[in-house]
């Protein structure tokens, strides 16, 4: 997945030492990477991407689980979340298949790539796990597989009888039980300095997952314009609105990861409207003039644990 992981286990079982725990988690994450990476020619994803349309293509049950969730979030987000954006991601220079450095593609290239986008042409099958595309499509699970990896690692820890832990992969987090101080786990939200409103230092999230999507880490600039690695399928272009980051809380990290990207694409207004409609806890950092402004959905309210003075 091209990233690092961290695991904290409180009072591990006697039989499980540090190395065995790290190895178990690494195996769980490695399996997700092996199946879902676009950087591996032999992954489920790469093989499905090379396959011809119109026939069921056997993949692992895990890959079906992730694609099924991706299709669900695609429908709920009005198409904002779309794992078929691969050709556009490559064209804009952010994908495994990108040959050239980041640049602004021409209209014709964009139109040609856009014609190969759209999750409506995909379907999944759970018994005899398989995927099918009804038209030429390539899938890219980068916006959801990290979260799924966190879930797989967490399930492995639970299988070892571990009840108090925190798993983090590339910034996406899942927690259970208590932290080493015997308190609820608290997650800091990485936010640019806020000019207006109080910065939220941490949210209390024991038993929950937290994922963040944002344009302040992975982007390029041409002529002072910022191009995010998140693509709006409706325009075939990187998102351009004023969202600096989106943080989503959910029971499972796969959902949190996918919805963070979906809301990032939708932007502050439509994104918050979706969060309200689904009762999803969401925290947004919005660019505002020279500074930033924080907003959150109603369902986020119980998680706010403001220790910077004055709550909002
Ligand atoms: P990060 O956590 O690094 O911000 P995300 O979870 O937002 O990453 O995923 C970004 C990646 O997802 C992109 O690099 C691209 O491969 C893919 N992607 C870009 N746009 C979309 C989209 N609209 N829907 C689904 N996946 C996308
Ligand atoms: Mg994501």
CSV table of C-alpha atoms and ligand atoms in Angstrom, one decimal:
chain,number,residue,atom,x,y,z
A,1,UNK,CA,0.0,0.0,0.0
A,2,UNK,CA,3.0,2.2,-0.1
A,3,UNK,CA,2.7,3.3,3.5
A,4,UNK,CA,3.5,2.4,7.1
A,5,UNK,CA,1.4,0.9,9.9
A,6,UNK,CA,1.3,1.3,13.7
A,7,UNK,CA,-0.3,-1.0,16.2
A,8,UNK,CA,-0.7,-0.5,19.9
A,9,UNK,CA,-1.9,-3.5,22.0
A,10,UNK,CA,-2.7,-3.0,25.7
A,11,UNK,CA,-1.8,-6.0,27.8
A,12,UNK,CA,-1.2,-8.6,25.0
A,13,UNK,CA,-1.9,-12.2,25.8
A,14,UNK,CA,1.2,-14.0,27.3
A,15,UNK,CA,1.6,-16.2,24.2
A,16,UNK,CA,1.9,-13.2,21.9
A,17,UNK,CA,5.1,-11.3,21.9
A,18,UNK,CA,5.9,-8.1,20.0
A,19,UNK,CA,7.4,-9.9,16.9
A,20,UNK,CA,4.5,-12.3,16.6
A,21,UNK,CA,2.0,-9.5,16.8
A,22,UNK,CA,3.8,-7.4,14.2
A,23,UNK,CA,4.1,-10.5,11.9
A,24,UNK,CA,0.3,-11.3,12.3
A,25,UNK,CA,-0.6,-7.7,11.4
A,26,UNK,CA,1.9,-7.6,8.5
A,27,UNK,CA,0.4,-10.8,7.1
A,28,UNK,CA,-3.1,-9.5,7.3
A,29,UNK,CA,-2.1,-6.3,5.5
A,30,UNK,CA,0.1,-8.1,3.0
A,31,UNK,CA,-2.9,-10.2,1.9
A,32,UNK,CA,-4.9,-7.1,1.2
A,33,UNK,CA,-2.0,-5.6,-0.7
A,34,UNK,CA,-1.4,-8.8,-2.7
A,35,UNK,CA,-5.1,-8.9,-3.8
A,36,UNK,CA,-5.9,-5.2,-4.3
A,37,UNK,CA,-2.7,-3.3,-5.3
A,38,UNK,CA,-2.7,-1.7,-8.7
A,39,UNK,CA,1.2,-1.8,-8.4
A,40,UNK,CA,1.2,-5.6,-8.6
A,41,UNK,CA,0.5,-7.2,-12.0
A,42,UNK,CA,-0.8,-10.4,-10.4
A,43,UNK,CA,-3.3,-8.8,-7.9
A,44,UNK,CA,-7.0,-9.5,-8.3
A,45,UNK,CA,-7.4,-5.8,-9.3
A,46,UNK,CA,-4.7,-5.8,-12.0
A,47,UNK,CA,-5.9,-9.1,-13.5
A,48,UNK,CA,-9.5,-8.0,-13.5
A,49,UNK,CA,-8.4,-4.7,-15.1
A,50,UNK,CA,-6.8,-6.7,-18.0
A,51,UNK,CA,-9.9,-9.0,-18.4
A,52,UNK,CA,-12.4,-8.6,-21.2
A,53,UNK,CA,-15.9,-7.3,-20.3
A,54,UNK,CA,-18.9,-9.5,-20.1
A,55,UNK,CA,-17.8,-12.5,-18.1
A,56,UNK,CA,-17.6,-13.2,-14.3
A,57,UNK,CA,-14.0,-13.0,-13.1
A,58,UNK,CA,-13.1,-15.0,-10.0
A,59,UNK,CA,-11.4,-13.0,-7.2
A,60,UNK,CA,-10.9,-13.4,-3.5
A,61,UNK,CA,-13.9,-13.0,-1.1
A,62,UNK,CA,-12.1,-9.9,0.4
A,63,UNK,CA,-11.9,-8.2,-3.0
A,64,UNK,CA,-15.6,-8.8,-3.5
A,65,UNK,CA,-16.3,-7.4,-0.1
A,66,UNK,CA,-14.4,-4.2,-0.8
A,67,UNK,CA,-15.8,-3.7,-4.3
A,68,UNK,CA,-19.4,-4.3,-2.9
A,69,UNK,CA,-18.8,-1.5,-0.3
A,70,UNK,CA,-17.4,0.7,-3.1
A,71,UNK,CA,-20.5,0.2,-5.2
A,72,UNK,CA,-22.7,1.0,-2.1
A,73,UNK,CA,-20.8,4.2,-1.4
A,74,UNK,CA,-20.9,5.1,-5.1
A,75,UNK,CA,-24.7,4.9,-5.1
A,76,UNK,CA,-25.1,6.8,-1.8
A,77,UNK,CA,-22.8,9.6,-2.9
A,78,UNK,CA,-24.5,10.2,-6.3
A,79,UNK,CA,-21.4,8.8,-8.1
A,80,UNK,CA,-18.9,11.0,-6.3
A,81,UNK,CA,-17.1,7.9,-5.0
A,82,UNK,CA,-16.1,5.8,-8.1
A,83,UNK,CA,-13.5,3.1,-8.2
A,84,UNK,CA,-13.5,3.2,-12.0
A,85,UNK,CA,-11.6,6.6,-12.0
A,86,UNK,CA,-8.3,4.7,-12.7
A,87,UNK,CA,-7.8,6.0,-16.2
A,88,UNK,CA,-8.3,9.6,-15.0
A,89,UNK,CA,-6.0,9.1,-12.0
A,90,UNK,CA,-3.3,7.9,-14.4
A,91,UNK,CA,-3.9,10.7,-16.9
A,92,UNK,CA,-3.6,13.3,-14.1
A,93,UNK,CA,-0.3,11.6,-13.1
A,94,UNK,CA,-1.3,10.0,-9.7
A,95,UNK,CA,-1.6,6.4,-10.6
A,96,UNK,CA,0.5,3.3,-10.8
A,97,UNK,CA,0.2,3.5,-14.6
A,98,UNK,CA,1.3,7.1,-14.8
A,99,UNK,CA,4.2,7.5,-17.1
A,100,UNK,CA,4.7,11.2,-17.1
A,101,UNK,CA,5.1,13.6,-14.3
A,102,UNK,CA,2.1,15.6,-13.1
A,103,UNK,CA,0.7,17.9,-15.8
A,104,UNK,CA,-2.7,19.1,-17.1
A,105,UNK,CA,-4.0,16.7,-19.7
A,106,UNK,CA,-5.7,17.9,-23.0
A,107,UNK,CA,-9.4,17.9,-23.6
A,108,UNK,CA,-9.3,14.9,-26.0
A,109,UNK,CA,-7.3,12.7,-23.7
A,110,UNK,CA,-9.8,13.7,-20.9
A,111,UNK,CA,-12.8,12.8,-23.0
A,112,UNK,CA,-11.3,9.5,-24.0
A,113,UNK,CA,-10.6,8.5,-20.4
A,114,UNK,CA,-13.9,9.8,-19.2
A,115,UNK,CA,-15.7,7.4,-21.6
A,116,UNK,CA,-14.2,4.5,-19.7
A,117,UNK,CA,-15.5,5.7,-16.3
A,118,UNK,CA,-18.6,4.6,-14.4
A,119,UNK,CA,-19.3,2.0,-11.7
A,120,UNK,CA,-22.8,1.3,-13.0
A,121,UNK,CA,-21.1,-1.2,-15.4
A,122,UNK,CA,-19.7,-3.2,-12.4
A,123,UNK,CA,-21.4,-6.0,-10.3
A,124,UNK,CA,-20.2,-8.4,-7.6
A,125,UNK,CA,-21.1,-12.0,-6.7
A,126,UNK,CA,-20.5,-13.3,-3.2
A,127,UNK,CA,-21.0,-17.0,-3.6
A,128,UNK,CA,-18.1,-18.2,-5.8
A,129,UNK,CA,-16.7,-14.7,-5.3
A,130,UNK,CA,-16.3,-12.8,-8.6
A,131,UNK,CA,-16.6,-9.4,-10.3
A,132,UNK,CA,-18.0,-8.5,-13.7
A,133,UNK,CA,-17.8,-5.5,-15.9
A,134,UNK,CA,-20.4,-5.0,-18.6
A,135,UNK,CA,-18.2,-2.5,-20.5
A,136,UNK,CA,-14.4,-1.7,-20.5
A,137,UNK,CA,-13.6,-0.7,-17.0
A,138,UNK,CA,-10.5,-0.6,-14.7
A,139,UNK,CA,-10.8,-0.4,-10.9
A,140,UNK,CA,-8.6,1.4,-8.4
A,141,UNK,CA,-9.2,0.6,-4.7
A,142,UNK,CA,-6.7,3.1,-3.4
A,143,UNK,CA,-9.4,5.2,-1.6
A,144,UNK,CA,-10.9,2.2,0.3
A,145,UNK,CA,-8.3,-0.6,0.6
A,146,UNK,CA,-6.3,1.1,3.3
A,147,UNK,CA,-9.4,1.2,5.5
A,148,UNK,CA,-10.1,-2.4,4.7
A,149,UNK,CA,-6.5,-3.4,5.6
A,150,UNK,CA,-7.1,-1.7,9.0
A,151,UNK,CA,-10.2,-3.8,9.5
A,152,UNK,CA,-8.4,-7.0,8.6
A,153,UNK,CA,-5.6,-6.2,11.0
A,154,UNK,CA,-8.1,-5.4,13.7
A,155,UNK,CA,-10.0,-8.7,13.1
A,156,UNK,CA,-6.7,-10.6,13.4
A,157,UNK,CA,-6.0,-8.9,16.8
A,158,UNK,CA,-9.5,-9.8,18.0
A,159,UNK,CA,-9.0,-13.4,16.9
A,160,UNK,CA,-6.0,-13.5,19.2
A,161,UNK,CA,-8.2,-12.5,22.1
A,162,UNK,CA,-7.0,-8.9,22.2
A,163,UNK,CA,-9.7,-6.4,23.3
A,164,UNK,CA,-7.8,-3.2,23.7
A,165,UNK,CA,-5.9,-1.9,20.7
A,166,UNK,CA,-5.3,0.7,18.1
A,167,UNK,CA,-4.4,0.0,14.5
A,168,UNK,CA,-3.3,2.7,12.1
A,169,UNK,CA,-2.4,2.3,8.4
A,170,UNK,CA,-1.3,5.4,6.5
A,171,UNK,CA,-3.4,7.7,8.8
A,172,UNK,CA,-6.6,5.6,8.8
A,173,UNK,CA,-7.3,4.3,12.3
A,174,UNK,CA,-9.4,1.7,14.2
A,175,UNK,CA,-9.6,1.4,18.0
A,176,UNK,CA,-11.2,-1.0,20.5
A,177,UNK,CA,-11.4,-1.0,24.3
A,178,UNK,CA,-9.1,1.3,26.3
A,179,UNK,CA,-5.8,2.9,25.8
A,180,UNK,CA,-2.7,2.2,27.9
A,181,UNK,CA,-3.9,4.8,30.5
A,182,UNK,CA,-7.2,2.9,30.8
A,183,UNK,CA,-9.1,5.7,29.1
A,184,UNK,CA,-11.1,5.9,25.9
A,185,UNK,CA,-8.8,6.1,22.8
A,186,UNK,CA,-8.5,9.7,21.6
A,187,UNK,CA,-7.5,10.6,18.0
A,188,UNK,CA,-6.1,13.9,17.1
A,189,UNK,CA,-7.4,15.4,13.9
A,190,UNK,CA,-4.6,16.7,11.7
A,191,UNK,CA,-5.8,20.1,10.8
A,192,UNK,CA,-4.1,23.2,9.4
A,193,UNK,CA,-4.1,26.1,11.9
A,194,UNK,CA,-7.6,27.4,12.1
A,195,UNK,CA,-8.1,31.1,12.0
A,196,UNK,CA,-11.7,31.1,13.1
A,197,UNK,CA,-13.3,28.8,15.6
A,198,UNK,CA,-11.4,26.5,18.0
A,199,UNK,CA,-9.3,23.7,16.7
A,200,UNK,CA,-10.5,20.3,17.8
A,201,UNK,CA,-7.5,18.7,19.5
A,202,UNK,CA,-8.9,15.2,19.7
A,203,UNK,CA,-12.0,13.1,19.4
A,204,UNK,CA,-12.9,10.2,21.8
A,205,UNK,CA,-13.4,7.2,19.5
A,206,UNK,CA,-13.1,3.9,21.4
A,207,UNK,CA,-14.6,1.1,19.4
A,208,UNK,CA,-14.7,3.2,16.2
A,209,UNK,CA,-12.7,3.9,13.1
A,210,UNK,CA,-11.5,7.2,11.8
A,211,UNK,CA,-10.3,8.1,8.3
A,212,UNK,CA,-9.2,11.3,6.7
A,213,UNK,CA,-9.1,12.5,3.1
A,214,UNK,CA,-7.5,15.7,2.1
A,215,UNK,CA,-5.7,17.6,-0.6
A,216,UNK,CA,-2.9,19.0,1.6
A,217,UNK,CA,-0.6,16.0,1.3
A,218,UNK,CA,-0.9,14.5,-2.2
A,219,UNK,CA,-1.2,17.2,-4.9
A,220,UNK,CA,0.7,19.0,-7.6
A,221,UNK,CA,0.7,22.7,-8.6
A,222,UNK,CA,0.9,24.2,-12.1
A,223,UNK,CA,0.8,28.0,-12.4
A,224,UNK,CA,-0.2,28.4,-8.8
A,225,UNK,CA,-3.2,26.1,-9.1
A,226,UNK,CA,-3.5,23.1,-6.9
A,227,UNK,CA,-4.4,19.7,-8.4
A,228,UNK,CA,-5.5,17.1,-5.8
A,229,UNK,CA,-5.2,13.3,-6.3
A,230,UNK,CA,-8.9,13.0,-5.7
A,231,UNK,CA,-10.9,13.1,-9.0
A,232,UNK,CA,-14.4,14.3,-9.4
A,233,UNK,CA,-16.0,11.7,-11.8
A,234,UNK,CA,-18.6,14.3,-12.8
A,235,UNK,CA,-16.0,16.6,-14.3
A,236,UNK,CA,-13.1,14.2,-15.0
A,237,UNK,CA,-10.9,16.7,-13.1
A,238,UNK,CA,-9.3,16.9,-9.7
A,239,UNK,CA,-11.5,18.5,-7.1
A,240,UNK,CA,-11.1,22.3,-6.9
A,241,UNK,CA,-13.4,23.3,-4.0
A,242,UNK,CA,-12.1,24.7,-0.7
A,243,UNK,CA,-12.0,21.5,1.3
A,244,UNK,CA,-8.7,21.0,3.0
A,245,UNK,CA,-9.6,17.8,4.8
A,246,UNK,CA,-12.5,15.5,5.6
A,247,UNK,CA,-12.5,13.2,8.7
A,248,UNK,CA,-15.2,10.5,9.0
A,249,UNK,CA,-16.0,8.2,12.0
A,250,UNK,CA,-17.6,4.8,11.4
A,251,UNK,CA,-17.7,1.4,13.0
A,252,UNK,CA,-15.5,-0.1,10.3
A,253,UNK,CA,-12.5,1.6,8.7
A,254,UNK,CA,-13.4,0.6,5.2
A,255,UNK,CA,-16.6,2.6,5.3
A,256,UNK,CA,-14.8,5.6,7.0
A,257,UNK,CA,-12.1,5.6,4.3
A,258,UNK,CA,-14.6,5.4,1.4
A,259,UNK,CA,-16.9,8.1,2.8
A,260,UNK,CA,-14.0,10.4,3.5
A,261,UNK,CA,-13.1,10.3,-0.2
A,262,UNK,CA,-16.7,10.6,-1.2
A,263,UNK,CA,-17.3,13.7,0.9
A,264,UNK,CA,-14.0,15.2,-0.2
A,265,UNK,CA,-15.3,14.9,-3.8
A,266,UNK,CA,-18.8,16.3,-3.0
A,267,UNK,CA,-17.3,19.4,-1.2
A,268,UNK,CA,-18.4,21.2,1.9
A,269,UNK,CA,-22.1,21.8,1.2
A,270,UNK,CA,-23.1,18.6,-0.6
A,271,UNK,CA,-20.7,16.6,1.6
A,272,UNK,CA,-22.3,17.9,4.8
A,273,UNK,CA,-25.8,17.4,3.4
A,274,UNK,CA,-24.9,13.7,2.7
A,275,UNK,CA,-23.5,13.3,6.2
A,276,UNK,CA,-26.7,14.7,7.7
A,277,UNK,CA,-28.8,12.4,5.5
A,278,UNK,CA,-26.9,9.3,6.5
A,279,UNK,CA,-26.3,10.4,10.1
A,280,UNK,CA,-22.6,10.1,9.5
A,281,UNK,CA,-20.1,11.8,11.9
A,282,UNK,CA,-18.0,14.1,9.7
A,283,UNK,CA,-15.5,16.9,10.5
A,284,UNK,CA,-14.5,19.2,7.7
A,285,UNK,CA,-11.6,21.7,7.5
A,286,UNK,CA,-12.7,24.3,4.9
A,287,UNK,CA,-10.4,26.9,3.3
A,288,UNK,CA,-11.8,30.3,4.0
A,289,UNK,CA,-10.0,33.4,2.7
A,290,UNK,CA,-6.5,33.3,4.0
A,291,UNK,CA,-7.3,30.8,6.7
A,292,UNK,CA,-9.4,27.7,7.5
A,293,UNK,CA,-12.7,27.1,9.1
A,294,UNK,CA,-13.9,23.9,10.8
A,295,UNK,CA,-17.4,22.5,10.4
A,296,UNK,CA,-19.0,19.2,11.5
A,297,UNK,CA,-22.2,17.2,11.0
A,298,UNK,CA,-24.7,16.7,13.9
A,299,UNK,CA,-23.7,13.1,14.4
A,300,UNK,CA,-20.1,14.3,15.0
A,301,UNK,CA,-21.2,16.3,18.1
A,302,UNK,CA,-20.8,13.5,20.7
A,303,UNK,CA,-17.2,13.0,19.6
A,304,UNK,CA,-16.1,16.6,20.1
A,305,UNK,CA,-13.7,16.7,23.0
A,306,UNK,CA,-12.5,20.2,22.8
A,307,UNK,CA,-9.6,20.9,25.1
A,308,UNK,CA,-8.4,24.1,23.5
A,309,UNK,CA,-10.9,26.2,25.4
A,310,UNK,CA,-14.5,26.8,24.4
A,311,UNK,CA,-16.5,24.2,22.5
A,312,UNK,CA,-18.4,24.7,19.3
B,1,LIG,P1,-5.8,9.8,1.0
B,1,LIG,O1,-6.2,9.0,2.2
B,1,LIG,O2,-4.3,9.6,0.6
B,1,LIG,O3,-6.3,11.2,0.9
B,1,LIG,P2,-8.0,8.6,-0.5
B,1,LIG,O4,-8.5,7.6,0.4
B,1,LIG,O5,-8.7,9.9,-0.6
B,1,LIG,O6,-6.4,8.9,-0.2
B,1,LIG,O7,-7.8,8.0,-1.9
B,1,LIG,C1,-7.2,8.7,-3.0
B,1,LIG,C2,-7.0,7.8,-4.1
B,1,LIG,O8,-8.2,7.2,-4.5
B,1,LIG,C3,-6.4,8.5,-5.4
B,1,LIG,O9,-5.0,8.5,-5.4
B,1,LIG,C4,-7.0,7.6,-6.5
B,1,LIG,O10,-6.2,6.5,-6.7
B,1,LIG,C5,-8.3,7.2,-6.0
B,1,LIG,N1,-9.4,8.1,-6.3
B,1,LIG,C6,-9.4,9.4,-6.8
B,1,LIG,N2,-10.6,9.9,-7.0
B,1,LIG,C7,-11.5,9.0,-6.6
B,1,LIG,C8,-12.9,8.9,-6.5
B,1,LIG,N3,-13.7,9.9,-6.9
B,1,LIG,N4,-13.5,7.8,-6.1
B,1,LIG,C9,-12.7,6.7,-5.7
B,1,LIG,N5,-11.4,6.7,-5.7
B,1,LIG,C10,-10.7,7.8,-6.1
B,2,LIG,MG1,-10.4,7.2,1.2
